[in-house]
XYZ file of C-alpha atoms in Angstrom:
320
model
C 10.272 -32.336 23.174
C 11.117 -32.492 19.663
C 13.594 -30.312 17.428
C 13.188 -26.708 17.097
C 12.754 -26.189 13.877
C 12.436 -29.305 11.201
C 11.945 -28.815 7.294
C 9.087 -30.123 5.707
C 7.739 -31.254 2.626
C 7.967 -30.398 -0.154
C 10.079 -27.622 -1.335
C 8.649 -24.750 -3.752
C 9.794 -23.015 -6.982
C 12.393 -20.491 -5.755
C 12.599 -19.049 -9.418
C 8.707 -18.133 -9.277
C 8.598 -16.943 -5.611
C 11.471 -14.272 -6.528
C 9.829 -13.449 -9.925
C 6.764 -12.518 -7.772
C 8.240 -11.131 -5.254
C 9.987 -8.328 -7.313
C 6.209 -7.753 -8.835
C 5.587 -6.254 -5.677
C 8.411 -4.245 -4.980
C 7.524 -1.350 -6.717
C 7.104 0.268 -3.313
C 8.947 0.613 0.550
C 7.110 -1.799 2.705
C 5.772 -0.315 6.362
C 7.982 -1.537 9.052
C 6.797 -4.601 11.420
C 3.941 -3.726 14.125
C 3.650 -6.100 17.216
C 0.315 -7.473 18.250
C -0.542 -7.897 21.813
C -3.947 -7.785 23.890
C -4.307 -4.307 23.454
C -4.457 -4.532 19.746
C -1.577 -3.524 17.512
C 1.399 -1.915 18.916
C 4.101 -0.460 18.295
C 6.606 -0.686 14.803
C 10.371 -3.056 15.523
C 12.987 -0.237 15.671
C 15.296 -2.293 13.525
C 15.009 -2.413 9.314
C 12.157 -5.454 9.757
C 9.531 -4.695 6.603
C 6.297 -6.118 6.091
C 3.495 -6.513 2.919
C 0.579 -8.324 4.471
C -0.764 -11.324 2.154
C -3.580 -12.099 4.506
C -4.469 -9.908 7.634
C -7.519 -8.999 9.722
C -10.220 -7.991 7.438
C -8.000 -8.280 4.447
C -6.188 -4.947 5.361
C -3.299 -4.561 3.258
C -1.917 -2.241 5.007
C -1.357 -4.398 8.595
C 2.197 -5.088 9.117
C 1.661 -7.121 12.630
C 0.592 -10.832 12.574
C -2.598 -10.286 14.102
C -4.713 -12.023 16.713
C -7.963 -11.951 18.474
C -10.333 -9.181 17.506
C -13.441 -7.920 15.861
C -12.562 -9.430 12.439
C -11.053 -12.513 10.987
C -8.345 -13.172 8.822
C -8.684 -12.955 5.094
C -6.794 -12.015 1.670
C -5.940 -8.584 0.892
C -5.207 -7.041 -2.720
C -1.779 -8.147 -2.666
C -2.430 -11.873 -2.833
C -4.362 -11.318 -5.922
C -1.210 -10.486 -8.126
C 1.048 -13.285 -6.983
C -0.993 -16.455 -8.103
C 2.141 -18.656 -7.606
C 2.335 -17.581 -3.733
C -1.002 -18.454 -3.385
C -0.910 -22.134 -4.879
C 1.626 -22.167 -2.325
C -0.874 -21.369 0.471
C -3.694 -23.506 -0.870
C -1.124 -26.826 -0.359
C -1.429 -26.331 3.361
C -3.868 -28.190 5.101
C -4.994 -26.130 7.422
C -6.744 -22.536 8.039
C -4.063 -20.231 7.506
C -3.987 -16.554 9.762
C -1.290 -13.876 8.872
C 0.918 -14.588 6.014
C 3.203 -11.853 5.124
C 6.534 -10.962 2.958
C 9.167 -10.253 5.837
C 12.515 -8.306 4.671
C 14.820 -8.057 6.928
C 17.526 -5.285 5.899
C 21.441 -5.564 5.532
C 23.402 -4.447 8.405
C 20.371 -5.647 10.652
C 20.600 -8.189 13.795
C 16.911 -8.040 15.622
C 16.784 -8.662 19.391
C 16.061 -12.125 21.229
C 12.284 -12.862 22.333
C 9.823 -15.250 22.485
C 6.254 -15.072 20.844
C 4.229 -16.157 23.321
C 1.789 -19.631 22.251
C 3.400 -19.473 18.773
C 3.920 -23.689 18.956
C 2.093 -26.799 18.900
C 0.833 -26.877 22.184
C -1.255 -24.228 21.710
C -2.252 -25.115 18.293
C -0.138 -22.467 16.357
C 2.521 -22.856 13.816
C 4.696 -20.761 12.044
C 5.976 -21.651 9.013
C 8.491 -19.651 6.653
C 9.369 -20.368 2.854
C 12.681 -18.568 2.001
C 12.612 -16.280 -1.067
C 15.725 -14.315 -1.110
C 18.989 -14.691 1.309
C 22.310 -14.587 1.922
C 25.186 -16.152 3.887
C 25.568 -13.519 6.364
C 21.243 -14.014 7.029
C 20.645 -16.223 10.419
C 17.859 -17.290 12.409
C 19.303 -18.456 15.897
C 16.053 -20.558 17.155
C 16.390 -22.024 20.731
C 20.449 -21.318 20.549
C 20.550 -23.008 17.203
C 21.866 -21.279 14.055
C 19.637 -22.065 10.624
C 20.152 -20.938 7.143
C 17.484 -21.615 5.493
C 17.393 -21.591 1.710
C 14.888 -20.310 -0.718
C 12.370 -22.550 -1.753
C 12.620 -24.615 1.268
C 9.417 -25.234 3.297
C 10.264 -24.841 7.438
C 8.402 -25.095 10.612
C 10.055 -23.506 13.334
C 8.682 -23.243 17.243
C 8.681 -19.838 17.747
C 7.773 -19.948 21.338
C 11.004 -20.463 21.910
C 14.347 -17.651 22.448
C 14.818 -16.504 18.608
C 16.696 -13.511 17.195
C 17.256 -13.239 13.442
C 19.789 -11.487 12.048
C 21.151 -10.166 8.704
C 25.477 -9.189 8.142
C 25.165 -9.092 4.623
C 24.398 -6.400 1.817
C 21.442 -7.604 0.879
C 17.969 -7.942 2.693
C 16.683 -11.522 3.790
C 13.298 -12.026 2.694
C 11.173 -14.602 3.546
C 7.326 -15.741 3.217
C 6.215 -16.245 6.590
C 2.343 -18.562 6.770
C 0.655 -18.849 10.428
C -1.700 -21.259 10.420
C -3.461 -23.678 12.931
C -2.066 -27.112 13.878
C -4.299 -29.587 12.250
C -3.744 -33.594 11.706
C -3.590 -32.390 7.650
C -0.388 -29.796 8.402
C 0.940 -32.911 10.857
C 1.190 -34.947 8.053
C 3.880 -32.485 6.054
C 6.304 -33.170 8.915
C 8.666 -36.155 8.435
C 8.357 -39.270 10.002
C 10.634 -38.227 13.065
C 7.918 -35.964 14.449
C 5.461 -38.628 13.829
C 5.152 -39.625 17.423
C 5.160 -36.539 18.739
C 2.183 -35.477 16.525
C 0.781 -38.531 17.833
C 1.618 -38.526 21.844
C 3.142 -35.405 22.396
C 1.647 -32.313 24.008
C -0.214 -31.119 20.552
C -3.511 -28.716 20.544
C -5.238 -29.948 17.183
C -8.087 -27.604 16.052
C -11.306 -28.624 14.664
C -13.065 -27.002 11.457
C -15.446 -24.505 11.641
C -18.595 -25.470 11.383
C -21.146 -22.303 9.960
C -24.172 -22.054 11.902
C -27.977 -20.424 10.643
C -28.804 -17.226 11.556
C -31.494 -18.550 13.281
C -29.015 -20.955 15.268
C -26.887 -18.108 16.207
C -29.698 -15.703 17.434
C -30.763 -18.521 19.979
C -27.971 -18.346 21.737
C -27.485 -14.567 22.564
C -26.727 -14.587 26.085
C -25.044 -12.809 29.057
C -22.870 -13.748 31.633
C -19.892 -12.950 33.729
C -16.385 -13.866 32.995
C -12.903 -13.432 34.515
C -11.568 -10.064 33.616
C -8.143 -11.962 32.512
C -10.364 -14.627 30.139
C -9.690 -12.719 26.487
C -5.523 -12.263 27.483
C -4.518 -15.033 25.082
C -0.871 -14.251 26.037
C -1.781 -15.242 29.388
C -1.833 -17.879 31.641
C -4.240 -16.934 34.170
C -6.068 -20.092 35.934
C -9.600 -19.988 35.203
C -10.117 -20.494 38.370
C -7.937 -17.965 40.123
C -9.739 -15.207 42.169
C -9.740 -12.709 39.848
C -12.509 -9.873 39.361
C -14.970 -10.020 36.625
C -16.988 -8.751 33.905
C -20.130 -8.961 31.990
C -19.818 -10.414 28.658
C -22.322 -10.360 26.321
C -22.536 -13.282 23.524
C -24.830 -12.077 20.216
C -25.090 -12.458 16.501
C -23.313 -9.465 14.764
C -25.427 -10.746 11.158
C -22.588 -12.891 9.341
C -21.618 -14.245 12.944
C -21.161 -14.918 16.390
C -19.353 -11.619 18.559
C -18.362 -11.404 22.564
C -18.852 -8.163 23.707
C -16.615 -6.805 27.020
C -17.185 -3.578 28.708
C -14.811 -0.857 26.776
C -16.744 -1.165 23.664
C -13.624 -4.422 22.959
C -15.308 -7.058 20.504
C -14.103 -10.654 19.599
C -15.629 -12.126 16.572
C -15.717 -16.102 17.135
C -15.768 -18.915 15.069
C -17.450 -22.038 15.516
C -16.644 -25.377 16.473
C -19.897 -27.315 16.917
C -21.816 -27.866 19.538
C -22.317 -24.524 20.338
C -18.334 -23.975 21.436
C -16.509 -21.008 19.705
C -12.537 -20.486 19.512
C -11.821 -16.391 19.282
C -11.431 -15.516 15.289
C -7.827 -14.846 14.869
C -6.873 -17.354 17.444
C -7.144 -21.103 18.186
C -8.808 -23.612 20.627
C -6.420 -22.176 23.279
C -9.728 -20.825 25.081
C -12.817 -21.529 23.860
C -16.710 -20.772 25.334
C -19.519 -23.416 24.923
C -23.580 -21.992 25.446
C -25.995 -24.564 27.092
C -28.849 -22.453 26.569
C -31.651 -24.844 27.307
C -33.369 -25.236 30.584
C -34.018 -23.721 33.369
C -30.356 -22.490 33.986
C -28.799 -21.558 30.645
C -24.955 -22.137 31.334
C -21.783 -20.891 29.568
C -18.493 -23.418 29.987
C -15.035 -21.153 29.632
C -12.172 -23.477 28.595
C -8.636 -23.166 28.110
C -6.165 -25.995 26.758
C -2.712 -26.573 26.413
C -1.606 -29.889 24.933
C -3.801 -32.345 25.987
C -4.930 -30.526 29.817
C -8.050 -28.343 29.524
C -8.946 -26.182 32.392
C -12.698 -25.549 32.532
C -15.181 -22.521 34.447
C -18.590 -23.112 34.302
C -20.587 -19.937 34.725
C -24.767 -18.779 34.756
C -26.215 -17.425 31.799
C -28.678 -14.823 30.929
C -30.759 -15.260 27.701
C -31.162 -12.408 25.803
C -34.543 -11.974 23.078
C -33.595 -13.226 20.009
């Protein structure tokens, strides 16, 4: 198991970061929101600010870091004034999910947790670029104290016991990029973490790969799945005797959606071959169609590292 946090390369202009940072000041950020399976939750009660550079659905106004849903990530107004911030995001080799400005406020010391499948082996990374800090600012990650300075490029494994906290007068802000571990981010880590990249217990994500309308409409099907198969968070065997529920898998006109009972949609992205990852997410679970023949199939996977657990259930196609 490698370090918990490791800087990578290369560092950024800390002059233009704070120059663009203060463009977009003019206002109080909304505090923090959580994100769990039931959508977004509630707001941290500690002085933990937000402005969202990418969100679901480019909604400025979404504090929390997002997740599985009915919409994907994308830019919101914000990102257009601070062209420096996003050179910053087009360097990184891989498809990028929430970024946000974080502040954390003086006088401020946030509680220890865990996010749960932020790290490698389930092919999410958090990375943070320091704009604005102070001696008294700490981020205690896995029991170890870091100081990170601005301009400096981090990953950090926040699936581990953090807290982050902030004795001094001023507020700590930093720019904070999730994104999914690909063999293009591997490469910004230093040599050390080579191996692990290489042998260790990674989840790398493939590309998405668009599909016709006419390819998506062929495979609108319906079939049953474990009630407990959207709970990212989880770790519910596929296999475990749990009830279920009829999905339903159809083309929503720009893309593929999964439909539960609730009226609870998941847009999905495509992988090839007819597999989809849940937009917002990565390949920690993942559904492939076999639509063809005379018993159209869906195959449920989930993965962590290199182990993939698999359900293979019947499908029902629907008219096109």
């Amino acid at each position: 198991m490698p370090a918990e946090g490791v800087r990578l390369k290369p560092a950024f202009d800390a002059g233009r970061l704070l120059r663009e940072l203060t463009s977009v000041r003019e206002h109080t950020w909304d505090q923090q929101r959580v994100y769990t399976e039931e959508g977004v939750g509630a707001a941290t009660e500690v002085d933990w600010r937000c402005l969202a550079l990418r969100s679901p659905g480019g909604d400025g106004d979404r504090t929390d870091p997002g997740g599985p849903g009915p919409r994907d990530f994308a830019d919101t107004v914000w990102l257009d004034r601070i062209p420096y911030v996003r050179e910053v995001l087009d360097f990184i080799p891989a498809p990028l999910h929430a970024v946000r400005f974080m502040a954390l406020g003086p006088d401020t010391v946030g509680i220890d947790h865990t996010d749960p499948k932020y790290g490698p082996r389930w092919g999410v990374g958090r990375l943070h670029v320091p704009v604005v800090t102070n001696p008294g600012a700490v981020l205690v990650l896995d029991g170890v104290e870091h100081r990170w300075q601005p301009g400096e490029f981090w990953f950090g494994d926040f699936s581990r016991t953090h807290r982050v906290q902030n004795t001094g007068t001023e507020p700590r802000v930093h720019l904070v990029i999730d994104v999914l571990v690909t063999p293009g981010l591997a490469a910004l880590f230093p040599e050390a973490w080579q191996e692990y990249f290489r042998d260790g217990e990674v989840l790398f994500n493939r590309q998405e790969c668009p599909q016709t309308t006419d390819e998506r409409r062929r495979l609108a099907t319906r079939f049953p799945v474990p009630e407990t198969f959207h709970l990212w968070e989880g770790d519910t065997p596929l296999s475990a005797d749990v009830p279920r529920e009829t999905a339903t898998l159809a083309d929503d006109g720009e893309r593929m959606t999964l439909r539960l009972p609730g009226d609870r949609a998941f847009a999905l992205v495509h992988l090839g071959d007819n597999e989809y990852r849940f937009a917002g997410w990565s390949e920690e679970r993942t559904l492939q169609v076999f639509p063809d023949g005379p018993d159209p199939r869906v195959v449920l996977r989930t993965r962590e590292g290199g182990r993939v657990d698999e359900l293979t259930v019947t499908a029902e196609r629907l008219p096109a």
